[in-house]
Amino acid sequence: MGRVSIAPDLSDWFRANARDLPWRRPGFTAWGTLVSEFMLQQTPVARVIPRLAEWLERWPSPSALAAAPPGDAVRAWASLGYPRRALNLHACAVAIAELHGGVVPEDVDQLLALPGVGPYTARAVAVFAYGHRHPVVDTNVRRVLARAVDGLGEPAPPSTRRDLAAMDALLPVTLTDARVFNAAAMELGAIVCTARAPKCDECPIRDACAWRAEGYPVYLGARKPVQKRFEGSDRQVRGLILAELRAVDVPVPASELTAVWADGTQRSRAIAGLLSDGLAVRTDAGYALPGH
């Protein structure tokens, strides 16, 4: 199955049905695109949109964020989850300000050299902010390719080289068409070709889908390891402690953190993890966000 079989129909569908999202609007900045990609990692779009607007109003450029303490970025991240991303974004802003004159680079290799920027984010910025031609592969794209091209109900565990090559083989030649197809494949996976309840009857490429043609066989291949449940995990405890640190502008005494989580061993392990990741610092008065 090749480029002709899915790219035109999928791109036409996207042009007619794409959601109106801030980062797709004309004039949206490269910095805004970079921030949105950091925020969208493992976070639903509906939660990102209001936080993105607040963030860009407060820090409309990399230099603006770079001038703020990293703790302000962690506090502003609030409920987006995986707060290490906030520190990475702050470090990214500092690098852009110091190495690129405050301008988000458009070269993929330069983007990859920034803190917290991986293969997906680098190509997403290069393509969606600057219009370059690269394959862009996220979880949604991988699922679309697995089903439509490979006839598999689920994608195999990620492989950057394999996944980029698979998308590149389908990518239209022109810059505009390639950009649209990248976005279209992501959109299809997000709202139609979903993981648990795909809407196959609404799919614009259903007649070209190998998985459908083969009768929706059950996936029996390798899977990514399942993440531990959140309730009661160290990740939950870290989040609760970080919420306490975010709530005030002064250090929180260690004695007050005992009320956050009763298990002292797990609480200590969570605090140690926050300190190790740079999300918290120890002071004479207790614990605080970095830069406070």
Short mmCIF file of C-alpha atoms in Angstrom, two decimals:
data_model
loop_
_atom_site.label_atom_id
_atom_site.label_comp_id
_atom_site.label_asym_id
_atom_site.label_seq_id
_atom_site.Cartn_x
_atom_site.Cartn_y
_atom_site.Cartn_z
CA MET A 1 0.00 0.00 0.00
CA GLY A 2 1.61 3.25 -1.03
CA ARG A 3 1.39 6.97 -1.06
CA VAL A 4 -1.39 7.22 -3.67
CA SER A 5 -3.71 4.94 -1.73
CA ILE A 6 -4.06 6.88 1.53
CA ALA A 7 -2.44 10.33 1.40
CA PRO A 8 -4.92 12.17 -0.89
CA ASP A 9 -8.09 10.87 0.79
CA LEU A 10 -6.71 11.35 4.27
CA SER A 11 -5.47 14.87 3.51
CA ASP A 12 -8.78 15.86 1.87
CA TRP A 13 -10.62 14.62 4.95
CA PHE A 14 -8.33 16.63 7.22
CA ARG A 15 -8.80 19.84 5.23
CA ALA A 16 -12.56 19.49 5.65
CA ASN A 17 -12.72 18.16 9.21
CA ALA A 18 -9.66 19.32 11.18
CA ARG A 19 -10.34 20.55 14.68
CA ASP A 20 -9.79 24.26 15.27
CA LEU A 21 -6.79 24.15 17.59
CA PRO A 22 -4.66 27.17 18.56
CA TRP A 23 -1.41 25.76 17.17
CA ARG A 24 -3.06 25.25 13.76
CA ARG A 25 -4.13 28.86 13.33
CA PRO A 26 -2.29 31.24 10.98
CA GLY A 27 0.36 33.31 12.71
CA PHE A 28 0.89 30.93 15.62
CA THR A 29 4.54 31.27 16.58
CA ALA A 30 7.28 28.66 16.51
CA TRP A 31 7.72 29.21 20.25
CA GLY A 32 4.00 28.56 20.74
CA THR A 33 4.32 25.38 18.69
CA LEU A 34 7.26 24.20 20.80
CA VAL A 35 5.45 24.93 24.06
CA SER A 36 2.30 23.17 22.84
CA GLU A 37 4.29 20.06 21.89
CA PHE A 38 5.86 19.90 25.35
CA MET A 39 2.43 20.26 26.95
CA LEU A 40 0.72 17.73 24.69
CA GLN A 41 3.05 14.92 25.69
CA GLN A 42 0.74 12.44 27.47
CA THR A 43 -1.80 15.19 28.21
CA PRO A 44 -5.26 15.58 26.61
CA VAL A 45 -5.80 18.52 24.25
CA ALA A 46 -8.67 19.92 26.34
CA ARG A 47 -6.38 20.34 29.36
CA VAL A 48 -3.58 21.87 27.32
CA ILE A 49 -5.49 24.64 25.52
CA PRO A 50 -6.23 26.91 28.51
CA ARG A 51 -2.82 26.35 30.10
CA LEU A 52 -1.07 27.06 26.80
CA ALA A 53 -2.88 30.40 26.48
CA GLU A 54 -1.91 31.38 30.03
CA TRP A 55 1.69 30.31 29.48
CA LEU A 56 2.14 32.25 26.22
CA GLU A 57 0.54 35.35 27.70
CA ARG A 58 2.99 35.23 30.59
CA TRP A 59 6.03 34.10 28.57
CA PRO A 60 5.47 35.03 24.90
CA SER A 61 9.04 34.21 23.90
CA PRO A 62 11.86 31.87 24.91
CA SER A 63 13.80 34.81 26.36
CA ALA A 64 10.87 35.74 28.59
CA LEU A 65 10.73 32.26 30.10
CA ALA A 66 14.52 32.03 30.32
CA ALA A 67 14.54 35.16 32.49
CA ALA A 68 12.19 33.58 35.05
CA PRO A 69 13.27 31.14 37.79
CA PRO A 70 12.71 27.48 36.86
CA GLY A 71 10.41 27.15 39.85
CA ASP A 72 7.98 29.57 38.21
CA ALA A 73 7.73 27.20 35.25
CA VAL A 74 7.04 24.26 37.55
CA ARG A 75 4.35 26.23 39.40
CA ALA A 76 2.70 27.37 36.16
CA TRP A 77 2.70 23.80 34.87
CA ALA A 78 0.23 22.96 37.65
CA SER A 79 -1.96 19.97 36.73
CA LEU A 80 -0.50 19.13 33.33
CA GLY A 81 1.37 16.15 34.74
CA TYR A 82 4.95 14.94 34.34
CA PRO A 83 6.34 18.21 35.75
CA ARG A 84 9.86 17.33 34.65
CA ARG A 85 8.63 18.62 31.29
CA ALA A 86 8.32 22.11 32.80
CA LEU A 87 11.98 22.08 33.84
CA ASN A 88 12.99 20.78 30.43
CA LEU A 89 11.00 23.52 28.72
CA HIS A 90 12.63 26.15 30.91
CA ALA A 91 16.08 24.74 30.11
CA CYS A 92 15.09 24.68 26.45
CA ALA A 93 14.15 28.37 26.63
CA VAL A 94 17.50 29.19 28.24
CA ALA A 95 19.36 27.34 25.48
CA ILE A 96 17.36 29.10 22.75
CA ALA A 97 18.03 32.48 24.36
CA GLU A 98 21.74 31.83 24.79
CA LEU A 99 22.57 29.84 21.65
CA HIS A 100 20.01 30.97 19.07
CA GLY A 101 19.41 34.63 19.86
CA GLY A 102 15.99 33.92 21.34
CA VAL A 103 14.68 32.38 18.10
CA VAL A 104 13.44 28.78 18.02
CA PRO A 105 15.68 26.97 15.51
CA GLU A 106 14.12 25.29 12.47
CA ASP A 107 16.85 22.74 11.77
CA VAL A 108 16.00 19.29 13.14
CA ASP A 109 19.51 18.61 14.45
CA GLN A 110 19.60 21.96 16.26
CA LEU A 111 16.18 21.25 17.72
CA LEU A 112 17.27 17.78 18.85
CA ALA A 113 20.19 19.37 20.71
CA LEU A 114 17.78 21.33 22.93
CA PRO A 115 16.92 19.96 26.41
CA GLY A 116 13.85 17.74 26.43
CA VAL A 117 13.39 17.75 22.64
CA GLY A 118 13.18 14.30 21.07
CA PRO A 119 12.67 13.01 17.52
CA TYR A 120 8.93 13.69 17.47
CA THR A 121 9.04 17.22 18.92
CA ALA A 122 11.97 18.31 16.75
CA ARG A 123 10.23 17.26 13.55
CA ALA A 124 6.86 18.60 14.66
CA VAL A 125 8.34 22.08 15.15
CA ALA A 126 10.30 21.92 11.88
CA VAL A 127 7.19 20.85 9.96
CA PHE A 128 4.30 22.65 11.62
CA ALA A 129 6.06 25.88 12.57
CA TYR A 130 8.46 26.21 9.65
CA GLY A 131 6.93 24.16 6.86
CA HIS A 132 9.82 21.78 6.24
CA ARG A 133 9.30 18.29 4.85
CA HIS A 134 9.95 15.57 7.43
CA PRO A 135 7.94 12.59 8.64
CA VAL A 136 6.30 13.33 12.00
CA VAL A 137 5.41 10.27 14.05
CA ASP A 138 3.56 10.19 17.36
CA THR A 139 1.51 7.43 19.01
CA ASN A 140 -1.53 8.23 16.88
CA VAL A 141 0.43 8.09 13.63
CA ARG A 142 2.04 4.80 14.62
CA ARG A 143 -1.41 3.29 15.22
CA VAL A 144 -2.75 4.54 11.86
CA LEU A 145 0.24 3.10 10.01
CA ALA A 146 0.03 -0.20 11.87
CA ARG A 147 -3.60 -0.65 10.92
CA ALA A 148 -3.87 0.91 7.49
CA VAL A 149 -0.52 -0.26 6.10
CA ASP A 150 0.55 -3.30 8.12
CA GLY A 151 -2.86 -4.79 8.92
CA LEU A 152 -2.12 -4.88 12.66
CA GLY A 153 -4.59 -3.88 15.36
CA GLU A 154 -1.85 -2.21 17.39
CA PRO A 155 1.59 -0.81 16.61
CA ALA A 156 4.68 -2.68 17.74
CA PRO A 157 6.80 -1.02 20.45
CA PRO A 158 8.28 2.25 19.16
CA SER A 159 11.36 2.28 16.96
CA THR A 160 12.38 5.76 15.83
CA ARG A 161 14.23 4.60 12.72
CA ARG A 162 11.52 2.14 11.63
CA ASP A 163 8.62 4.46 12.39
CA LEU A 164 10.14 7.47 10.60
CA ALA A 165 10.95 5.34 7.56
CA ALA A 166 7.38 3.99 7.43
CA MET A 167 5.89 7.49 7.50
CA ASP A 168 8.47 8.85 5.08
CA ALA A 169 7.46 6.20 2.54
CA LEU A 170 3.94 7.66 2.49
CA LEU A 171 4.84 11.34 2.64
CA PRO A 172 3.76 13.46 -0.37
CA VAL A 173 6.50 15.25 -2.25
CA THR A 174 5.43 18.89 -1.95
CA LEU A 175 6.01 20.81 1.28
CA THR A 176 2.37 21.78 1.72
CA ASP A 177 0.99 18.32 1.01
CA ALA A 178 3.56 16.69 3.28
CA ARG A 179 2.68 19.04 6.12
CA VAL A 180 -1.04 18.39 5.71
CA PHE A 181 -0.58 14.62 5.54
CA ASN A 182 1.50 14.62 8.73
CA ALA A 183 -1.24 16.52 10.53
CA ALA A 184 -3.97 14.39 8.95
CA ALA A 185 -2.47 11.10 10.11
CA MET A 186 -2.15 12.46 13.65
CA GLU A 187 -5.72 13.75 13.59
CA LEU A 188 -7.14 10.47 12.30
CA GLY A 189 -5.45 8.55 15.08
CA ALA A 190 -6.62 11.05 17.69
CA ILE A 191 -10.33 11.17 16.84
CA VAL A 192 -11.22 8.29 14.48
CA CYS A 193 -8.63 5.50 14.52
CA THR A 194 -8.50 5.50 18.30
CA ALA A 195 -6.87 2.79 20.39
CA ARG A 196 -9.91 1.31 22.09
CA ALA A 197 -12.94 2.25 19.98
CA PRO A 198 -11.97 3.00 16.38
CA LYS A 199 -14.77 4.55 14.31
CA CYS A 200 -14.05 2.52 11.21
CA ASP A 201 -17.34 3.44 9.51
CA GLU A 202 -16.29 7.11 9.63
CA CYS A 203 -12.75 6.56 8.43
CA PRO A 204 -11.85 8.28 5.15
CA ILE A 205 -9.34 5.54 4.26
CA ARG A 206 -11.41 2.54 5.35
CA ASP A 207 -11.40 1.08 1.81
CA ALA A 208 -7.60 1.13 1.79
CA CYS A 209 -7.13 -0.15 5.37
CA ALA A 210 -5.28 -3.46 5.52
CA TRP A 211 -6.56 -4.22 9.03
CA ARG A 212 -10.17 -3.83 7.90
CA ALA A 213 -9.56 -5.82 4.71
CA GLU A 214 -8.18 -8.71 6.77
CA GLY A 215 -11.17 -8.78 9.13
CA TYR A 216 -9.66 -6.90 12.08
CA PRO A 217 -7.32 -9.66 13.32
CA VAL A 218 -6.37 -9.58 17.01
CA TYR A 219 -2.91 -8.19 17.65
CA LEU A 220 -0.54 -10.87 18.97
CA GLY A 221 2.77 -9.05 18.66
CA ALA A 222 5.06 -7.40 21.19
CA ARG A 223 3.71 -4.60 23.39
CA LYS A 224 5.20 -1.77 25.39
CA PRO A 225 5.44 -2.51 29.12
CA VAL A 226 2.29 -1.48 30.96
CA GLN A 227 2.80 1.47 33.29
CA LYS A 228 2.18 0.87 36.99
CA ARG A 229 -1.19 2.04 38.30
CA PHE A 230 -1.11 5.64 39.49
CA GLU A 231 -3.02 5.27 42.77
CA GLY A 232 -0.56 4.66 45.58
CA SER A 233 2.47 4.93 43.33
CA ASP A 234 5.58 6.99 43.96
CA ARG A 235 4.42 9.16 41.06
CA GLN A 236 1.25 10.04 42.95
CA VAL A 237 3.21 10.88 46.10
CA ARG A 238 5.63 13.05 44.14
CA GLY A 239 2.67 14.90 42.65
CA LEU A 240 1.08 15.51 46.04
CA ILE A 241 4.33 16.85 47.50
CA LEU A 242 4.95 19.03 44.46
CA ALA A 243 1.43 20.45 44.80
CA GLU A 244 2.28 21.52 48.35
CA LEU A 245 5.45 23.26 47.17
CA ARG A 246 3.56 24.99 44.36
CA ALA A 247 0.89 26.31 46.71
CA VAL A 248 3.21 28.69 48.58
CA ASP A 249 6.12 31.00 47.83
CA VAL A 250 8.12 29.99 50.90
CA PRO A 251 9.82 26.70 51.80
CA VAL A 252 7.58 23.99 53.23
CA PRO A 253 8.95 22.44 56.44
CA ALA A 254 9.55 18.71 56.31
CA SER A 255 7.16 18.29 59.26
CA GLU A 256 4.27 19.65 57.16
CA LEU A 257 4.91 17.12 54.42
CA THR A 258 4.12 14.26 56.80
CA ALA A 259 0.45 15.17 56.38
CA VAL A 260 0.69 14.75 52.61
CA TRP A 261 1.47 11.01 52.73
CA ALA A 262 1.52 8.79 55.80
CA ASP A 263 4.07 6.22 54.60
CA GLY A 264 7.37 7.78 55.66
CA THR A 265 9.52 5.48 53.53
CA GLN A 266 7.58 6.21 50.37
CA ARG A 267 7.38 9.90 51.20
CA SER A 268 11.15 10.09 51.66
CA ARG A 269 11.68 8.22 48.40
CA ALA A 270 9.40 10.66 46.57
CA ILE A 271 11.19 13.68 48.05
CA ALA A 272 14.56 12.21 47.08
CA GLY A 273 13.28 11.73 43.55
CA LEU A 274 12.08 15.34 43.32
CA LEU A 275 15.45 16.58 44.58
CA SER A 276 17.33 14.35 42.14
CA ASP A 277 15.22 15.55 39.19
CA GLY A 278 15.71 19.20 40.13
CA LEU A 279 11.99 19.72 40.74
CA ALA A 280 12.62 20.66 44.38
CA VAL A 281 15.48 22.01 46.45
CA ARG A 282 16.32 21.59 50.12
CA THR A 283 16.73 24.74 52.23
CA ASP A 284 17.34 25.42 55.91
CA ALA A 285 13.58 25.98 56.29
CA GLY A 286 12.42 22.89 54.37
CA TYR A 287 11.72 22.21 50.72
CA ALA A 288 10.89 24.61 47.87
CA LEU A 289 10.62 24.82 44.11
CA PRO A 290 13.92 25.54 42.31
CA GLY A 291 14.84 29.20 42.10
CA HIS A 292 12.76 30.19 45.14
#
